[in-house]
Amino acid sequence: MAPADGRLVSISHSPQARPREALQTELDEAIIRAAGSHRRAYALTVVHVSRSDHSRVQSSILTSSIVSQTGLGALDRLPVELLLQALRHMDMQTLFSLRQVNLRARQMVDSLKEYRAVVSYGLTAYCALLRMRLAAHVTLLGFYRLLCSQDCAFCGKFGGFVFLPLWIRCCFECIEEDPETRMVTVAEVRRLFRLSRAEVGRQRACLTMPGIYTTGLYSADKSYQRARLKLVPYFPAMKEFGDRLETGVPRSRHQPFWDPVHNFMASCELPYYDPQTQTVDYGISCVGCEARAVEGNPGQASRPAVAPWDGIFSRDNFLKHFKGCRQAQKLWEASPEAALEAIIKRDVVHE
């Protein structure tokens, strides 16, 4: 799993890995330490769960090796392969409830690789889904597939976050700037489209969590939200009920009250999990590019030329970027770990 500084780490290493491959991996990690960084502070300005909360549930989300003496009733009549497949298609709320039935149920759920990956590397998002009453809308397979994807659904860049109501991976910038992530209160949607109680009930509403959230991409201000608000995505409601907007009234009447902080209250960090290499990636930004942007815009108070979230890379893409970024290479050359590269080149020559 990821260490305290948030950088990508290898979860397992093949015992057959050749020494040169191990050295290359060590070199890549050294380059990332010298010229890359992960802005974990952004994860604290969206929905987040404290480490102490995680530690309190760790023992209950994965079972021990105790042999169960109970069964699952009628479910035990199904072939094991069919039962496991059915579990994969269950929503996270149902799985959460099923695991509380007995030890046998827990062990069946916990035997799934998808569940183990979700609770190991996507625990913050899982907790958020449960607490915000959205878990019934996300299946285990849907959770796992999003965990194993890495691109923002809106702009294609590395997406280290998830927009919870629609369960879409996104980058930090698109949380605020894409129309599909706009959140408004239930009361505002009812006012705009004159919805009935039943129509409101069909909207994918979420109950926000108290916490400290950013007020905007280019704002240094934070907002402590004590109350639990009931929010809904504006875009789906607009597509379904947009024809109800009154004609002949001022356009301002059609514009919903929108607070950017609501978007961040409906999003949380979600790392990328690579099932082939069994690594997790929170995204890496180039310190060299950021330093060059600051030098070119000293004292700039408005939107920076390169915002920290603009250049977030996956591990592999950062290493490709590094080869063409002279500023990042200078940081590496000045690093005491740069001598490692010479050792690898020497070993390659002797092979």
Short mmCIF file of C-alpha atoms in Angstrom, two decimals:
data_model
loop_
_atom_site.label_atom_id
_atom_site.label_comp_id
_atom_site.label_asym_id
_atom_site.label_seq_id
_atom_site.Cartn_x
_atom_site.Cartn_y
_atom_site.Cartn_z
CA MET A 1 0.00 0.00 0.00
CA ALA A 2 1.00 3.64 -0.24
CA PRO A 3 3.28 5.09 2.46
CA ALA A 4 2.52 8.24 4.44
CA ASP A 5 3.83 10.54 1.70
CA GLY A 6 1.39 9.02 -0.78
CA ARG A 7 3.84 7.92 -3.45
CA LEU A 8 3.26 4.77 -5.41
CA VAL A 9 4.82 1.64 -3.96
CA SER A 10 4.98 -1.93 -5.12
CA ILE A 11 2.67 -4.24 -3.19
CA SER A 12 4.43 -7.41 -4.21
CA HIS A 13 7.57 -8.35 -6.07
CA SER A 14 8.10 -11.45 -8.13
CA PRO A 15 10.75 -13.69 -6.53
CA GLN A 16 11.98 -14.50 -10.05
CA ALA A 17 12.69 -10.84 -10.85
CA ARG A 18 16.18 -10.47 -12.30
CA PRO A 19 18.63 -8.13 -10.45
CA ARG A 20 18.66 -5.65 -13.34
CA GLU A 21 14.86 -5.39 -13.27
CA ALA A 22 14.95 -4.78 -9.53
CA LEU A 23 17.60 -2.08 -10.00
CA GLN A 24 15.55 -0.42 -12.74
CA THR A 25 12.51 -0.38 -10.47
CA GLU A 26 14.61 1.16 -7.71
CA LEU A 27 15.92 3.76 -10.17
CA ASP A 28 12.41 4.67 -11.28
CA GLU A 29 11.31 5.13 -7.68
CA ALA A 30 14.36 7.31 -6.99
CA ILE A 31 13.52 9.53 -9.99
CA ILE A 32 9.96 9.92 -8.72
CA ARG A 33 11.24 10.89 -5.27
CA ALA A 34 13.61 13.49 -6.73
CA ALA A 35 11.45 15.06 -9.44
CA GLY A 36 7.86 14.11 -8.63
CA SER A 37 5.39 14.72 -5.85
CA HIS A 38 1.88 13.75 -4.94
CA ARG A 39 -0.45 16.51 -3.80
CA ARG A 40 -2.22 14.49 -1.11
CA ALA A 41 -3.46 17.75 0.43
CA TYR A 42 -6.14 17.88 -2.27
CA ALA A 43 -7.60 14.63 -0.94
CA LEU A 44 -8.29 16.45 2.34
CA THR A 45 -10.44 19.10 0.61
CA VAL A 46 -13.01 16.60 -0.69
CA VAL A 47 -14.82 13.79 1.12
CA HIS A 48 -12.26 11.98 3.24
CA VAL A 49 -12.15 9.54 6.12
CA SER A 50 -9.52 9.77 8.84
CA ARG A 51 -6.91 7.05 9.27
CA SER A 52 -8.24 6.36 12.77
CA ASP A 53 -11.68 5.59 11.32
CA HIS A 54 -10.08 3.18 8.85
CA SER A 55 -8.12 1.43 11.58
CA ARG A 56 -11.28 0.81 13.59
CA VAL A 57 -12.91 -1.13 10.74
CA GLN A 58 -9.89 -2.96 9.33
CA SER A 59 -10.47 -6.04 11.48
CA SER A 60 -14.11 -6.34 10.45
CA ILE A 61 -13.90 -5.87 6.67
CA LEU A 62 -11.79 -8.99 6.07
CA THR A 63 -12.37 -12.26 7.93
CA SER A 64 -9.91 -14.58 9.58
CA SER A 65 -9.23 -18.21 8.67
CA ILE A 66 -11.73 -19.57 11.22
CA VAL A 67 -13.76 -22.40 9.72
CA SER A 68 -17.46 -21.56 9.61
CA GLN A 69 -19.94 -24.08 11.01
CA THR A 70 -22.99 -22.32 9.53
CA GLY A 71 -24.36 -22.11 6.02
CA LEU A 72 -26.19 -19.68 3.76
CA GLY A 73 -29.50 -21.50 3.60
CA ALA A 74 -31.00 -21.62 0.11
CA LEU A 75 -27.93 -19.89 -1.35
CA ASP A 76 -25.86 -22.99 -0.57
CA ARG A 77 -27.85 -24.89 -3.20
CA LEU A 78 -26.21 -22.82 -5.94
CA PRO A 79 -22.92 -23.98 -7.50
CA VAL A 80 -20.06 -22.05 -5.91
CA GLU A 81 -19.05 -20.47 -9.24
CA LEU A 82 -22.59 -19.19 -9.81
CA LEU A 83 -22.86 -17.86 -6.25
CA LEU A 84 -19.58 -15.97 -6.53
CA GLN A 85 -20.66 -14.47 -9.84
CA ALA A 86 -23.94 -13.32 -8.24
CA LEU A 87 -21.98 -11.69 -5.41
CA ARG A 88 -19.89 -9.72 -7.90
CA HIS A 89 -23.05 -8.18 -9.34
CA MET A 90 -24.52 -7.25 -5.96
CA ASP A 91 -24.44 -3.63 -4.90
CA MET A 92 -22.10 -2.56 -2.11
CA GLN A 93 -24.94 -1.94 0.36
CA THR A 94 -26.31 -5.46 -0.11
CA LEU A 95 -22.84 -6.98 0.26
CA PHE A 96 -22.30 -4.93 3.43
CA SER A 97 -25.54 -6.30 4.87
CA LEU A 98 -24.89 -9.86 3.65
CA ARG A 99 -21.54 -9.99 5.43
CA GLN A 100 -23.35 -9.36 8.72
CA VAL A 101 -25.49 -12.52 8.39
CA ASN A 102 -22.84 -14.97 9.59
CA LEU A 103 -19.22 -16.00 9.23
CA ARG A 104 -19.91 -18.15 6.16
CA ALA A 105 -21.38 -15.15 4.33
CA ARG A 106 -18.35 -13.05 5.24
CA GLN A 107 -15.95 -15.66 3.98
CA MET A 108 -17.77 -16.03 0.67
CA VAL A 109 -17.67 -12.27 0.04
CA ASP A 110 -14.10 -11.95 1.24
CA SER A 111 -12.93 -14.74 -1.08
CA LEU A 112 -13.55 -12.47 -4.09
CA LYS A 113 -10.44 -10.74 -5.41
CA GLU A 114 -12.57 -7.76 -6.37
CA TYR A 115 -13.79 -7.28 -2.81
CA ARG A 116 -10.30 -7.61 -1.33
CA ALA A 117 -8.97 -4.98 -3.73
CA VAL A 118 -11.86 -2.60 -3.03
CA VAL A 119 -11.51 -2.70 0.76
CA SER A 120 -7.72 -2.55 0.59
CA TYR A 121 -7.24 0.35 -1.83
CA GLY A 122 -10.65 2.00 -2.18
CA LEU A 123 -11.73 2.03 1.45
CA THR A 124 -12.30 5.79 1.60
CA ALA A 125 -14.69 5.64 -1.37
CA TYR A 126 -16.42 2.58 0.11
CA CYS A 127 -16.97 4.35 3.44
CA ALA A 128 -18.20 7.46 1.61
CA LEU A 129 -20.74 5.44 -0.40
CA LEU A 130 -22.13 3.89 2.77
CA ARG A 131 -22.26 7.10 4.80
CA MET A 132 -23.70 9.18 1.96
CA ARG A 133 -26.38 6.56 1.14
CA LEU A 134 -25.08 5.86 -2.35
CA ALA A 135 -23.83 2.29 -1.85
CA ALA A 136 -27.00 0.76 -3.32
CA HIS A 137 -26.16 2.35 -6.69
CA VAL A 138 -22.69 0.79 -7.13
CA THR A 139 -22.05 -2.93 -7.68
CA LEU A 140 -18.91 -4.67 -6.53
CA LEU A 141 -17.90 -5.29 -10.15
CA GLY A 142 -18.57 -1.64 -11.01
CA PHE A 143 -16.43 -0.52 -8.07
CA TYR A 144 -13.58 -2.82 -9.06
CA ARG A 145 -13.63 -1.76 -12.71
CA LEU A 146 -13.45 1.92 -11.76
CA LEU A 147 -10.64 1.17 -9.32
CA CYS A 148 -8.74 -0.47 -12.20
CA SER A 149 -9.22 2.50 -14.53
CA GLN A 150 -7.06 5.61 -14.41
CA ASP A 151 -8.35 8.22 -16.89
CA CYS A 152 -10.72 11.08 -16.12
CA ALA A 153 -14.03 10.34 -17.89
CA PHE A 154 -14.34 13.98 -18.93
CA CYS A 155 -10.90 15.16 -20.08
CA GLY A 156 -8.84 11.96 -20.39
CA LYS A 157 -6.09 13.03 -18.00
CA PHE A 158 -5.10 10.97 -14.97
CA GLY A 159 -8.10 10.93 -12.66
CA GLY A 160 -7.29 10.42 -9.01
CA PHE A 161 -10.83 11.13 -7.78
CA VAL A 162 -14.35 9.78 -8.15
CA PHE A 163 -17.59 11.75 -8.48
CA LEU A 164 -19.69 9.64 -6.13
CA PRO A 165 -23.34 10.24 -7.23
CA LEU A 166 -22.65 9.12 -10.81
CA TRP A 167 -19.68 6.85 -9.92
CA ILE A 168 -17.40 8.39 -12.55
CA ARG A 169 -13.64 8.73 -12.29
CA CYS A 170 -12.47 12.32 -12.70
CA CYS A 171 -9.55 14.65 -12.13
CA PHE A 172 -9.55 17.43 -9.53
CA GLU A 173 -10.17 20.14 -12.11
CA CYS A 174 -13.23 18.46 -13.62
CA ILE A 175 -14.87 18.14 -10.20
CA GLU A 176 -15.68 21.84 -10.46
CA GLU A 177 -15.53 22.64 -14.15
CA ASP A 178 -17.44 19.85 -15.89
CA PRO A 179 -21.23 20.40 -16.10
CA GLU A 180 -21.97 16.78 -15.18
CA THR A 181 -20.43 17.16 -11.72
CA ARG A 182 -22.56 20.15 -10.73
CA MET A 183 -24.48 19.50 -7.51
CA VAL A 184 -27.47 21.44 -6.19
CA THR A 185 -29.80 21.02 -3.24
CA VAL A 186 -32.95 18.94 -3.52
CA ALA A 187 -34.99 22.04 -2.68
CA GLU A 188 -33.45 23.89 -5.62
CA VAL A 189 -34.24 21.08 -8.07
CA ARG A 190 -37.83 20.95 -6.87
CA ARG A 191 -38.17 24.72 -7.32
CA LEU A 192 -36.73 24.77 -10.83
CA PHE A 193 -38.58 21.80 -12.32
CA ARG A 194 -41.64 21.64 -10.03
CA LEU A 195 -41.01 18.01 -9.17
CA SER A 196 -43.40 15.78 -7.27
CA ARG A 197 -42.26 13.83 -4.22
CA ALA A 198 -42.04 10.66 -6.35
CA GLU A 199 -39.95 12.42 -9.01
CA VAL A 200 -37.60 13.76 -6.36
CA GLY A 201 -37.26 10.24 -4.98
CA ARG A 202 -36.01 8.99 -8.35
CA GLN A 203 -33.06 11.38 -8.30
CA ARG A 204 -29.75 9.99 -7.07
CA ALA A 205 -29.56 12.14 -3.96
CA CYS A 206 -26.71 11.97 -1.48
CA LEU A 207 -26.43 13.05 2.12
CA THR A 208 -23.16 14.93 2.53
CA MET A 209 -20.63 14.33 5.27
CA PRO A 210 -19.47 17.07 7.67
CA GLY A 211 -15.92 18.19 7.01
CA ILE A 212 -13.57 20.82 5.63
CA TYR A 213 -13.84 21.38 1.88
CA THR A 214 -12.24 23.65 -0.68
CA THR A 215 -14.43 26.46 -1.97
CA GLY A 216 -12.99 26.39 -5.50
CA LEU A 217 -10.08 25.40 -7.71
CA TYR A 218 -8.33 28.77 -7.46
CA SER A 219 -9.34 29.65 -3.93
CA ALA A 220 -7.16 29.23 -0.88
CA ASP A 221 -10.26 29.35 1.33
CA LYS A 222 -11.68 26.30 3.06
CA SER A 223 -15.23 25.87 4.27
CA TYR A 224 -16.22 23.84 7.31
CA GLN A 225 -19.53 22.19 6.53
CA ARG A 226 -21.23 21.10 9.73
CA ALA A 227 -24.73 20.32 8.42
CA ARG A 228 -25.52 17.26 6.31
CA LEU A 229 -27.02 18.56 3.07
CA LYS A 230 -29.16 16.58 0.66
CA LEU A 231 -27.74 17.18 -2.82
CA VAL A 232 -28.53 15.85 -6.29
CA PRO A 233 -26.64 16.07 -9.61
CA TYR A 234 -28.13 18.92 -11.64
CA PHE A 235 -27.27 17.59 -15.11
CA PRO A 236 -29.43 14.39 -15.04
CA ALA A 237 -32.39 16.36 -13.68
CA MET A 238 -31.96 18.97 -16.40
CA LYS A 239 -31.97 16.29 -19.13
CA GLU A 240 -35.12 14.66 -17.77
CA PHE A 241 -37.17 17.69 -16.76
CA GLY A 242 -35.64 20.59 -18.70
CA ASP A 243 -38.78 21.01 -20.79
CA ARG A 244 -40.62 22.16 -17.66
CA LEU A 245 -38.65 25.38 -17.41
CA GLU A 246 -41.05 28.24 -17.81
CA THR A 247 -40.82 30.18 -21.06
CA GLY A 248 -41.12 33.92 -21.12
CA VAL A 249 -39.53 34.42 -17.70
CA PRO A 250 -36.11 36.01 -17.10
CA ARG A 251 -33.25 33.59 -17.78
CA SER A 252 -31.93 34.19 -14.29
CA ARG A 253 -34.98 32.31 -12.98
CA HIS A 254 -33.74 29.22 -14.85
CA GLN A 255 -30.28 29.35 -13.31
CA PRO A 256 -30.00 27.20 -10.17
CA PHE A 257 -28.25 28.43 -7.09
CA TRP A 258 -24.93 26.67 -7.32
CA ASP A 259 -22.12 26.63 -4.81
CA PRO A 260 -18.84 25.06 -6.09
CA VAL A 261 -18.19 23.59 -2.64
CA HIS A 262 -21.12 21.21 -3.21
CA ASN A 263 -19.22 19.48 -6.04
CA PHE A 264 -16.29 18.75 -3.76
CA MET A 265 -18.68 17.49 -1.07
CA ALA A 266 -19.78 14.79 -3.55
CA SER A 267 -16.27 13.61 -4.59
CA CYS A 268 -13.41 11.75 -2.96
CA GLU A 269 -9.96 10.40 -3.76
CA LEU A 270 -9.73 7.04 -5.52
CA PRO A 271 -6.30 5.66 -6.47
CA TYR A 272 -5.66 3.59 -9.57
CA TYR A 273 -5.04 -0.10 -8.92
CA ASP A 274 -3.14 -2.14 -11.49
CA PRO A 275 -4.13 -5.82 -11.05
CA GLN A 276 -1.24 -7.00 -13.24
CA THR A 277 1.55 -5.42 -11.21
CA GLN A 278 -0.48 -5.20 -8.00
CA THR A 279 0.46 -1.57 -7.44
CA VAL A 280 -1.58 1.46 -6.47
CA ASP A 281 -1.06 4.89 -8.02
CA TYR A 282 -2.34 8.17 -6.55
CA GLY A 283 -0.92 10.28 -9.37
CA ILE A 284 2.37 12.13 -9.65
CA SER A 285 2.99 15.78 -10.52
CA CYS A 286 6.25 17.11 -11.96
CA VAL A 287 8.12 19.35 -9.54
CA GLY A 288 10.26 20.62 -12.40
CA CYS A 289 7.25 21.88 -14.39
CA GLU A 290 5.79 23.55 -11.30
CA ALA A 291 9.09 25.29 -10.55
CA ARG A 292 9.31 26.56 -14.13
CA ALA A 293 5.73 27.87 -13.96
CA VAL A 294 6.45 29.77 -10.73
CA GLU A 295 9.61 31.30 -12.21
CA GLY A 296 7.68 32.47 -15.27
CA ASN A 297 4.83 33.96 -13.23
CA PRO A 298 6.34 35.47 -10.07
CA GLY A 299 3.82 36.93 -7.67
CA GLN A 300 0.85 35.95 -9.85
CA ALA A 301 -2.36 36.07 -7.81
CA SER A 302 -4.80 34.90 -10.49
CA ARG A 303 -5.03 31.49 -12.15
CA PRO A 304 -1.48 30.08 -12.50
CA ALA A 305 -0.14 29.08 -15.92
CA VAL A 306 0.23 25.51 -14.68
CA ALA A 307 -1.95 24.61 -11.71
CA PRO A 308 -0.76 21.65 -9.56
CA TRP A 309 -3.62 19.45 -10.80
CA ASP A 310 -2.99 20.24 -14.48
CA GLY A 311 0.01 17.95 -14.81
CA ILE A 312 -0.89 14.83 -12.87
CA PHE A 313 0.55 11.66 -14.38
CA SER A 314 0.32 7.96 -13.76
CA ARG A 315 3.62 6.38 -12.74
CA ASP A 316 4.48 5.17 -16.25
CA ASN A 317 3.46 8.42 -17.92
CA PHE A 318 5.47 10.46 -15.45
CA LEU A 319 8.60 8.47 -16.28
CA LYS A 320 7.95 9.13 -19.98
CA HIS A 321 7.42 12.84 -19.23
CA PHE A 322 10.65 12.90 -17.23
CA LYS A 323 12.70 11.93 -20.28
CA GLY A 324 11.62 15.11 -22.08
CA CYS A 325 11.52 17.53 -19.13
CA ARG A 326 14.87 19.25 -18.71
CA GLN A 327 13.85 20.93 -15.46
CA ALA A 328 12.95 17.57 -13.90
CA GLN A 329 16.23 16.09 -15.14
CA LYS A 330 18.14 18.89 -13.42
CA LEU A 331 16.44 18.02 -10.15
CA TRP A 332 17.40 14.39 -10.64
CA GLU A 333 21.01 15.22 -11.50
CA ALA A 334 21.28 17.26 -8.30
CA SER A 335 19.87 14.39 -6.25
CA PRO A 336 22.29 12.19 -4.25
CA GLU A 337 20.43 9.18 -5.65
CA ALA A 338 21.55 10.00 -9.20
CA ALA A 339 24.59 7.78 -8.68
CA LEU A 340 22.22 4.81 -8.87
CA GLU A 341 21.79 5.38 -12.60
CA ALA A 342 25.53 4.99 -13.17
CA ILE A 343 25.49 1.70 -11.26
CA ILE A 344 22.71 0.34 -13.47
CA LYS A 345 24.51 1.40 -16.67
CA ARG A 346 27.69 -0.26 -15.43
CA ASP A 347 25.83 -3.49 -14.67
CA VAL A 348 24.20 -3.44 -18.12
CA VAL A 349 27.62 -3.18 -19.76
CA HIS A 350 28.86 -6.23 -17.80
CA GLU A 351 25.84 -8.39 -18.69
#
